[in-house]
Tab-separated table of C-alpha atoms in Angstrom:
chain	number	residue	atom	x	y	z
K	18	MET	CA	-58.989	-54.269	-42.239
K	19	GLU	CA	-58.603	-53.358	-38.576
K	20	GLU	CA	-60.616	-56.382	-37.443
K	21	LEU	CA	-58.501	-58.581	-39.713
K	22	LEU	CA	-55.320	-57.351	-38.037
K	23	THR	CA	-56.853	-57.927	-34.612
K	24	SER	CA	-57.827	-61.469	-35.598
K	25	LEU	CA	-54.344	-62.136	-36.913
K	26	LYS	CA	-52.770	-60.840	-33.701
K	27	LYS	CA	-55.022	-63.113	-31.648
K	28	ALA	CA	-54.149	-66.038	-33.891
K	29	GLN	CA	-50.432	-65.300	-33.502
K	30	GLU	CA	-50.774	-65.138	-29.721
K	31	LEU	CA	-52.570	-68.492	-29.757
K	32	GLN	CA	-49.889	-69.924	-32.017
K	33	LYS	CA	-47.191	-68.901	-29.543
K	34	LYS	CA	-49.012	-70.830	-26.825
K	35	LEU	CA	-49.108	-73.936	-28.995
K	36	ASP	CA	-46.391	-76.318	-29.993
K	37	GLN	CA	-45.239	-75.415	-33.499
K	38	GLY	CA	-47.346	-77.122	-36.135
K	39	ASN	CA	-49.853	-78.560	-33.674
K	40	MET	CA	-53.003	-77.877	-35.671
K	41	ASP	CA	-55.226	-80.078	-33.506
K	42	SER	CA	-54.565	-77.841	-30.507
K	43	MET	CA	-55.324	-74.756	-32.569
K	44	PHE	CA	-58.671	-76.152	-33.677
K	45	ASN	CA	-59.475	-77.130	-30.092
K	46	ILE	CA	-58.818	-73.556	-28.964
K	47	LEU	CA	-60.910	-72.184	-31.835
K	48	ASN	CA	-63.763	-74.495	-30.890
K	49	GLN	CA	-63.573	-73.254	-27.299
K	50	ASP	CA	-63.678	-69.596	-28.429
K	51	PRO	CA	-66.896	-69.039	-30.432
K	52	GLN	CA	-66.050	-65.397	-31.172
K	53	LEU	CA	-62.662	-66.259	-32.644
K	54	LYS	CA	-64.069	-69.261	-34.510
K	55	LYS	CA	-66.714	-67.038	-36.106
K	56	GLN	CA	-64.075	-64.492	-37.137
K	57	MET	CA	-61.923	-67.209	-38.694
K	58	GLU	CA	-64.889	-68.574	-40.666
K	59	GLU	CA	-65.713	-65.075	-41.938
K	60	LEU	CA	-62.059	-64.595	-42.826
K	61	ARG	CA	-62.066	-67.826	-44.856
K	62	LYS	CA	-65.141	-66.643	-46.767
K	63	LYS	CA	-63.489	-63.302	-47.565
K	64	MET	CA	-60.305	-64.987	-48.729
K	65	GLY	CA	-62.263	-67.299	-51.024
């Protein structure tokens, strides 16, 4: 649960840096950050 909260905080910080609703930029950032990308993929698996 702790790692989930950390991932969400990182995602929120990234979101603040982006224009609202600019998903392409978010995916570009994820692709540039292998650690975060891996966490997001694991999160998707856990969520179903």
